[in-house]
Short mmCIF file of C-alpha atoms and ligand atoms in Angstrom, two decimals:
data_model
loop_
_atom_site.label_atom_id
_atom_site.label_comp_id
_atom_site.label_asym_id
_atom_site.label_seq_id
_atom_site.Cartn_x
_atom_site.Cartn_y
_atom_site.Cartn_z
CA MET A 300 178.81 130.10 11.60
CA THR A 301 181.91 132.27 12.19
CA GLU A 302 182.89 132.60 15.81
CA THR A 303 185.93 134.35 17.29
CA ALA A 304 186.03 132.77 20.74
CA ALA A 305 187.17 135.60 23.01
CA TYR A 306 185.87 133.65 26.01
CA ALA A 307 186.20 129.86 25.84
CA LEU A 308 183.74 127.75 27.80
CA ASP A 309 185.96 124.64 27.63
CA GLY A 310 186.63 123.22 31.07
CA LYS A 311 184.65 126.02 32.76
CA ARG A 312 182.09 125.70 35.56
CA VAL A 313 178.98 127.29 34.05
CA TYR A 314 175.97 128.15 36.24
CA VAL A 315 172.55 128.43 34.59
CA ALA A 316 170.25 130.34 36.97
CA GLY A 317 166.63 129.44 36.25
CA HIS A 318 167.41 126.11 34.57
CA ARG A 319 163.85 124.79 34.87
CA GLY A 320 162.31 127.60 32.83
CA MET A 321 161.82 127.40 29.06
CA VAL A 322 164.95 129.45 28.30
CA GLY A 323 167.10 127.89 31.04
CA SER A 324 166.21 124.37 29.83
CA ALA A 325 167.13 125.33 26.27
CA ILE A 326 170.51 126.69 27.47
CA LEU A 327 171.16 123.36 29.25
CA ARG A 328 170.37 121.46 26.01
CA ARG A 329 172.70 123.75 24.06
CA LEU A 330 175.52 123.44 26.62
CA GLU A 331 175.55 119.65 26.11
CA ARG A 332 177.56 120.45 22.96
CA GLU A 333 180.22 122.40 24.94
CA SER A 334 182.98 120.85 27.02
CA CYS A 335 182.02 122.61 30.21
CA GLU A 336 180.69 121.58 33.59
CA VAL A 337 177.12 122.80 34.06
CA LEU A 338 175.95 123.85 37.53
CA VAL A 339 172.32 124.25 38.55
CA ALA A 340 170.55 124.92 41.85
CA SER A 341 167.02 123.81 42.67
CA ARG A 342 164.47 126.28 44.01
CA ALA A 343 164.55 124.39 47.32
CA GLN A 344 168.32 125.01 47.55
CA VAL A 345 168.31 128.65 46.44
CA ASP A 346 165.45 131.16 46.32
CA LEU A 347 166.96 133.66 43.88
CA ARG A 348 164.95 136.49 45.47
CA ARG A 349 166.89 136.04 48.72
CA GLN A 350 170.30 137.63 48.84
CA ALA A 351 171.67 135.34 51.57
CA ASP A 352 170.72 132.19 49.60
CA VAL A 353 172.32 133.45 46.40
CA GLU A 354 175.53 134.71 48.03
CA ALA A 355 176.02 131.48 50.00
CA TRP A 356 175.45 129.28 46.95
CA MET A 357 177.70 131.38 44.71
CA ALA A 358 180.52 131.46 47.30
CA ALA A 359 180.29 127.69 47.81
CA HIS A 360 180.16 126.69 44.11
CA ARG A 361 182.31 129.42 42.52
CA PRO A 362 181.08 129.27 38.93
CA GLN A 363 183.30 130.87 36.30
CA ALA A 364 180.50 131.77 33.89
CA VAL A 365 176.85 132.54 34.66
CA PHE A 366 173.75 132.68 32.43
CA VAL A 367 170.81 134.62 33.95
CA PRO A 368 167.57 133.54 32.22
CA ALA A 369 165.91 133.32 35.69
CA ALA A 370 162.89 135.63 35.88
CA THR A 371 159.24 135.89 36.80
CA VAL A 372 157.61 135.99 33.36
CA GLY A 373 154.20 135.88 31.73
CA GLY A 374 152.00 137.23 28.97
CA ILE A 375 150.26 140.55 28.67
CA LEU A 376 147.51 139.83 31.23
CA ALA A 377 149.84 138.39 33.89
CA ASN A 378 152.11 141.44 33.53
CA ASP A 379 149.15 143.76 33.93
CA GLN A 380 147.57 141.95 36.87
CA ARG A 381 150.67 141.10 38.95
CA PRO A 382 152.81 144.29 38.78
CA ALA A 383 154.36 143.84 42.24
CA GLU A 384 155.63 140.33 41.48
CA PHE A 385 156.97 141.29 38.06
CA LEU A 386 158.86 144.28 39.48
CA TYR A 387 160.01 142.93 42.86
CA ASP A 388 160.94 139.37 41.85
CA ASN A 389 162.90 140.46 38.82
CA LEU A 390 164.76 143.27 40.59
CA MET A 391 165.73 140.94 43.41
CA ILE A 392 166.76 138.02 41.18
CA GLU A 393 169.04 140.09 38.96
CA ALA A 394 170.51 142.25 41.74
CA ASN A 395 171.30 139.20 43.89
CA LEU A 396 172.86 137.24 41.04
CA ILE A 397 174.90 140.11 39.61
CA HIS A 398 176.19 141.29 42.99
CA ALA A 399 177.02 137.75 44.16
CA ALA A 400 178.74 137.00 40.85
CA TRP A 401 181.00 140.03 41.34
CA ARG A 402 181.79 138.98 44.92
CA ALA A 403 182.55 135.41 43.85
CA GLY A 404 184.88 136.58 41.06
CA VAL A 405 182.75 135.25 38.17
CA GLU A 406 184.66 135.74 34.90
CA LYS A 407 181.68 136.28 32.62
CA LEU A 408 177.95 136.78 33.15
CA LEU A 409 175.17 137.05 30.58
CA PHE A 410 171.95 138.74 31.71
CA LEU A 411 168.73 138.26 29.73
CA GLY A 412 166.19 141.04 29.28
CA SER A 413 163.27 141.43 26.91
CA SER A 414 162.11 143.45 23.91
CA CYS A 415 159.63 145.24 26.22
CA ILE A 416 162.50 147.43 27.52
CA TYR A 417 161.96 149.65 24.47
CA PRO A 418 159.41 152.49 24.32
CA LYS A 419 155.88 151.53 23.32
CA LEU A 420 156.15 153.57 20.13
CA ALA A 421 159.84 153.00 19.34
CA PRO A 422 160.75 153.32 15.65
CA GLN A 423 160.66 149.90 13.95
CA PRO A 424 162.74 147.81 13.79
CA MET A 425 163.90 148.69 17.33
CA SER A 426 167.63 149.26 17.56
CA GLU A 427 169.61 149.08 20.78
CA GLU A 428 169.79 152.92 20.79
CA ALA A 429 166.00 153.16 21.30
CA LEU A 430 166.40 152.34 25.02
CA LEU A 431 165.03 155.10 27.29
CA THR A 432 163.96 157.36 24.44
CA GLY A 433 160.22 157.35 25.28
CA PRO A 434 157.42 156.06 27.54
CA LEU A 435 157.06 152.30 28.06
CA GLU A 436 154.03 150.15 27.17
CA PRO A 437 151.86 150.43 30.35
CA THR A 438 150.87 146.73 30.56
CA ASN A 439 154.46 145.57 31.02
CA GLN A 440 156.20 148.65 32.40
CA TRP A 441 156.93 146.83 35.69
CA TYR A 442 158.78 144.01 33.98
CA ALA A 443 160.46 146.47 31.61
CA VAL A 444 161.76 148.71 34.43
CA ALA A 445 163.23 145.66 36.20
CA LYS A 446 164.91 144.48 33.00
CA ILE A 447 166.29 147.97 32.28
CA ALA A 448 167.74 147.97 35.82
CA GLY A 449 169.42 144.64 35.01
CA ILE A 450 171.11 146.12 31.95
CA LYS A 451 172.27 149.07 34.04
CA LEU A 452 173.58 146.78 36.79
CA CYS A 453 175.75 144.92 34.27
CA GLN A 454 177.05 148.23 32.93
CA ALA A 455 177.70 149.60 36.43
CA TYR A 456 179.63 146.51 37.62
CA ARG A 457 181.58 146.57 34.37
CA ARG A 458 182.52 150.26 34.85
CA GLN A 459 183.21 150.25 38.59
CA TYR A 460 184.65 146.77 39.09
CA GLY A 461 185.79 145.74 35.61
CA CYS A 462 183.40 142.75 35.48
CA ASP A 463 182.80 141.15 32.06
CA PHE A 464 179.01 141.22 32.47
CA ILE A 465 176.89 141.52 29.30
CA SER A 466 173.17 141.80 28.46
CA ALA A 467 171.14 140.24 25.66
CA MET A 468 167.55 141.29 24.84
CA PRO A 469 165.56 138.49 23.24
CA THR A 470 162.35 139.07 21.32
CA ASN A 471 159.15 137.07 22.14
CA LEU A 472 160.28 133.47 22.62
CA TYR A 473 158.41 130.19 22.21
CA GLY A 474 159.32 126.53 22.40
CA PRO A 475 158.92 123.22 24.21
CA GLY A 476 158.30 123.57 27.94
CA ASP A 477 156.42 126.86 27.52
CA ASN A 478 153.56 127.90 29.83
CA PHE A 479 150.20 126.95 28.25
CA ASP A 480 147.97 128.29 31.03
CA LEU A 481 145.49 130.63 29.32
CA GLN A 482 145.54 133.29 32.04
CA SER A 483 149.31 133.68 32.39
CA SER A 484 150.84 132.52 29.08
CA HIS A 485 152.16 134.41 26.09
CA VAL A 486 150.14 134.47 22.89
CA LEU A 487 151.76 131.63 20.96
CA PRO A 488 151.28 128.86 23.54
CA ALA A 489 147.83 130.32 24.35
CA LEU A 490 146.79 129.96 20.70
CA ILE A 491 148.07 126.36 20.55
CA ALA A 492 146.06 125.48 23.67
CA LYS A 493 142.93 127.36 22.48
CA MET A 494 142.94 125.94 18.93
CA HIS A 495 143.56 122.42 20.19
CA ALA A 496 140.72 122.64 22.72
CA ALA A 497 138.38 124.15 20.10
CA ARG A 498 139.17 121.38 17.60
CA GLU A 499 138.57 118.69 20.22
CA ALA A 500 135.30 120.30 21.32
CA GLY A 501 134.13 121.06 17.77
CA ALA A 502 133.76 124.73 18.79
CA ALA A 503 132.61 127.20 16.11
CA SER A 504 135.20 129.86 16.92
CA VAL A 505 138.36 130.78 18.83
CA THR A 506 138.66 134.22 20.42
CA LEU A 507 141.82 136.34 20.20
CA TRP A 508 142.49 138.94 22.86
CA GLY A 509 142.65 142.47 21.51
CA THR A 510 142.18 143.41 17.87
CA GLY A 511 144.55 140.88 16.28
CA THR A 512 146.37 143.75 14.53
CA PRO A 513 149.48 144.09 16.76
CA LYS A 514 152.59 142.61 15.22
CA ARG A 515 155.08 140.42 17.03
CA GLU A 516 158.38 138.75 16.23
CA PHE A 517 158.93 135.19 17.45
CA LEU A 518 162.14 133.28 18.04
CA HIS A 519 162.39 129.58 18.86
CA VAL A 520 164.01 129.11 22.25
CA ASP A 521 166.65 126.72 20.84
CA ASP A 522 167.73 129.46 18.42
CA CYS A 523 167.81 131.86 21.37
CA ALA A 524 169.98 129.50 23.44
CA ASP A 525 172.38 129.12 20.53
CA ALA A 526 172.63 132.92 20.21
CA LEU A 527 173.26 133.26 23.95
CA VAL A 528 176.14 130.76 23.91
CA HIS A 529 177.55 132.57 20.88
CA LEU A 530 177.37 135.89 22.76
CA MET A 531 178.86 134.39 25.92
CA LYS A 532 181.88 133.36 23.88
CA THR A 533 182.25 136.36 21.59
CA TYR A 534 180.54 139.47 22.98
CA SER A 535 182.12 141.69 25.58
CA GLU A 536 180.63 145.17 25.39
CA GLU A 537 178.79 147.52 27.68
CA ASP A 538 175.83 147.95 25.30
CA HIS A 539 173.06 145.38 25.44
CA ILE A 540 172.45 143.44 22.21
CA ASN A 541 169.18 142.39 20.55
CA VAL A 542 168.41 138.73 19.84
CA GLY A 543 165.64 138.04 17.34
CA SER A 544 164.64 136.44 14.08
CA GLY A 545 164.33 139.76 12.23
CA SER A 546 160.78 139.26 10.95
CA ASP A 547 157.31 139.64 12.41
CA LEU A 548 153.64 139.00 11.65
CA SER A 549 150.26 140.13 12.95
CA ILE A 550 148.57 138.26 15.80
CA ARG A 551 145.78 137.33 13.38
CA ALA A 552 148.30 135.88 10.92
CA LEU A 553 149.90 133.95 13.78
CA ALA A 554 146.46 132.62 14.76
CA GLU A 555 145.88 131.46 11.17
CA LEU A 556 149.25 129.70 11.15
CA VAL A 557 148.49 127.94 14.45
CA ARG A 558 145.00 127.05 13.19
CA ASP A 559 146.54 125.35 10.12
CA VAL A 560 149.10 123.47 12.21
CA VAL A 561 146.48 122.26 14.69
CA GLY A 562 144.00 121.42 11.91
CA TYR A 563 141.17 123.47 13.38
CA ARG A 564 138.51 124.58 10.88
CA GLY A 565 136.47 127.14 12.87
CA GLU A 566 136.43 130.90 12.79
CA ILE A 567 138.83 133.34 14.46
CA VAL A 568 137.10 136.22 16.27
CA THR A 569 138.54 139.08 18.34
CA ASP A 570 137.81 140.52 21.78
CA PRO A 571 138.84 144.19 21.67
CA SER A 572 138.00 144.59 25.38
CA LYS A 573 141.32 142.83 26.09
CA PRO A 574 144.59 144.83 25.74
CA ASP A 575 146.62 144.87 22.53
CA GLY A 576 149.84 146.00 24.20
CA ALA A 577 152.53 147.50 21.98
CA PRO A 578 151.40 147.90 18.34
CA ARG A 579 154.64 146.38 17.07
CA LYS A 580 157.88 144.97 18.55
CA LEU A 581 160.31 144.05 15.81
CA MET A 582 163.96 143.88 16.82
CA ASP A 583 166.74 145.38 14.75
CA VAL A 584 169.14 142.43 14.78
CA SER A 585 171.84 143.95 12.60
CA ARG A 586 174.41 144.02 15.44
CA LEU A 587 173.90 140.33 16.08
CA THR A 588 174.03 139.34 12.40
CA ALA A 589 177.19 141.43 11.97
CA ARG A 590 178.67 139.24 14.71
CA GLY A 591 178.03 136.07 12.77
CA TRP A 592 174.74 134.75 14.16
CA LYS A 593 171.30 134.38 12.66
CA ALA A 594 168.13 132.42 13.49
CA ARG A 595 167.69 129.05 11.80
CA ILE A 596 164.26 127.69 12.80
CA PRO A 597 161.41 129.00 10.59
CA LEU A 598 158.24 129.92 12.50
CA ASP A 599 155.97 127.34 10.81
CA GLU A 600 158.46 124.55 11.54
CA GLY A 601 158.86 125.71 15.14
CA VAL A 602 155.09 125.89 15.72
CA ARG A 603 154.67 122.34 14.33
CA GLU A 604 157.36 121.08 16.69
CA VAL A 605 155.85 122.83 19.73
CA TYR A 606 152.39 121.51 18.87
CA ARG A 607 153.80 117.96 18.79
CA TRP A 608 155.43 118.65 22.18
CA TYR A 609 152.13 119.97 23.55
CA CYS A 610 150.20 116.85 22.39
CA ASP A 611 152.88 114.58 23.87
CA HIS A 612 152.73 116.38 27.21
CA LEU A 613 148.97 116.81 27.61
CA PRO A 614 147.42 117.17 30.15
CA ALA A 615 150.53 118.18 32.09
CA ALA A 616 151.27 121.06 29.66
CA ALA A 617 147.69 122.34 29.84
CA GLY A 618 147.71 122.41 33.61
CA ARG A 619 151.05 124.13 34.21
O1 GFB B 173 152.38 137.31 24.07
P1 GFB B 173 151.65 138.42 24.75
O2 GFB B 173 150.88 138.04 25.97
O3 GFB B 173 152.63 139.55 25.17
O4 GFB B 173 150.58 139.06 23.74
P2 GFB B 173 153.25 140.91 24.62
C1 GFB B 173 150.91 139.43 22.43
C2 GFB B 173 149.68 139.91 21.67
O5 GFB B 173 148.80 138.78 21.45
C3 GFB B 173 148.84 140.96 22.40
C4 GFB B 173 147.48 139.15 21.80
O6 GFB B 173 148.39 141.90 21.45
C5 GFB B 173 147.66 140.14 22.95
O7 GFB B 173 146.49 140.91 23.16
N1 GFB B 173 146.71 137.93 22.15
C6 GFB B 173 145.65 137.44 21.44
C7 GFB B 173 146.90 137.12 23.20
N2 GFB B 173 145.12 136.38 22.03
C8 GFB B 173 145.90 136.13 23.14
C9 GFB B 173 145.86 135.13 24.15
O8 GFB B 173 145.01 134.24 24.16
N3 GFB B 173 146.82 135.18 25.11
C10 GFB B 173 147.79 136.16 25.12
N4 GFB B 173 148.73 136.13 26.09
N5 GFB B 173 147.83 137.13 24.18
C11 GFB B 173 154.77 140.49 26.66
C12 GFB B 173 155.11 141.24 27.90
O9 GFB B 173 154.05 141.37 25.88
O10 GFB B 173 155.90 140.11 25.92
C13 GFB B 173 156.17 140.59 28.67
O11 GFB B 173 153.92 141.43 28.66
C14 GFB B 173 157.33 140.14 27.81
O12 GFB B 173 156.60 141.50 29.64
C15 GFB B 173 156.88 139.40 26.59
O13 GFB B 173 158.10 141.25 27.43
C16 GFB B 173 157.99 139.05 25.66
O14 GFB B 173 154.16 140.66 23.46
O15 GFB B 173 152.22 141.94 24.37
#
């Protein structure tokens, strides 16, 4: 793919904050193909919610480039039930990292947000201009407000201090190393775990939360990591930029796809007492495609790969 490398990673010390998460791990895999030195810090070394920890680590290790996938994340129910954690943790993590990066003279920083920054009823597909044009989806407003603050921090440090700090907003991600815990996970890993358990138990049906009618866009985390490295090298603007696959499907259609992959033959039923969340969240990815990047991993292929990963990592994956 075409790439005008405005910022070369060759020979650079590159810190990935949150390297044990699904996105951080994918960035580490992707950086193996770059000639850079990768820096990571364990949670025991640095609690990213504590300013003193982050500033001391950053001053001692002096990275030149920083990826910020670190975040407290979860699916619709976790967001709804743990608002304090989703707001406090994420505000602290991003403020500490961005401020410490400025103080340590970091050359380039890429902050990761989420498609939930956009209004609940944003026109579809959602372009970058839709930010702050309407009320947020209530279930994940806490996470969204923290992520919007992260975008604004990058813009503020860019304006006041001339820092080359950028923000990328990925759509719903999935991949190996995801969280499969049914209470806190996102829908795609939840459906893999539910369909697998139902097949093993010979259960007659699997229950979807909500009505099954909301539509979501999914991007494989390895595609996301590739896009992030591309942006780190080529993107240097104040505006955040969307990262997605450009197509979506209903939750029911996703459930049917996962059912086929898992080989489950039972029924799919819905539980409308559980929240649907936003009716649709499809990213407008025209800015990203105009910059020479597009997703490569088709959803059915990605789901097959993740299901293989899940089977290989049972029961550890189920108990995360
Ligand atoms: O992936 P998900 O939890 O998050 O849910 P969001 C997507 C849709 O799948 C919702 C439905 O309509 C859920 O009701 N769903 C059906 C299920 N069955 C299940 C299930 O078993 N588990 C789960 N989790 N969902 C999140 C935000 O929103 O998206 C985060 O809460 C973040 O903050 C993330 O932005 C990307 O797409 O609704």
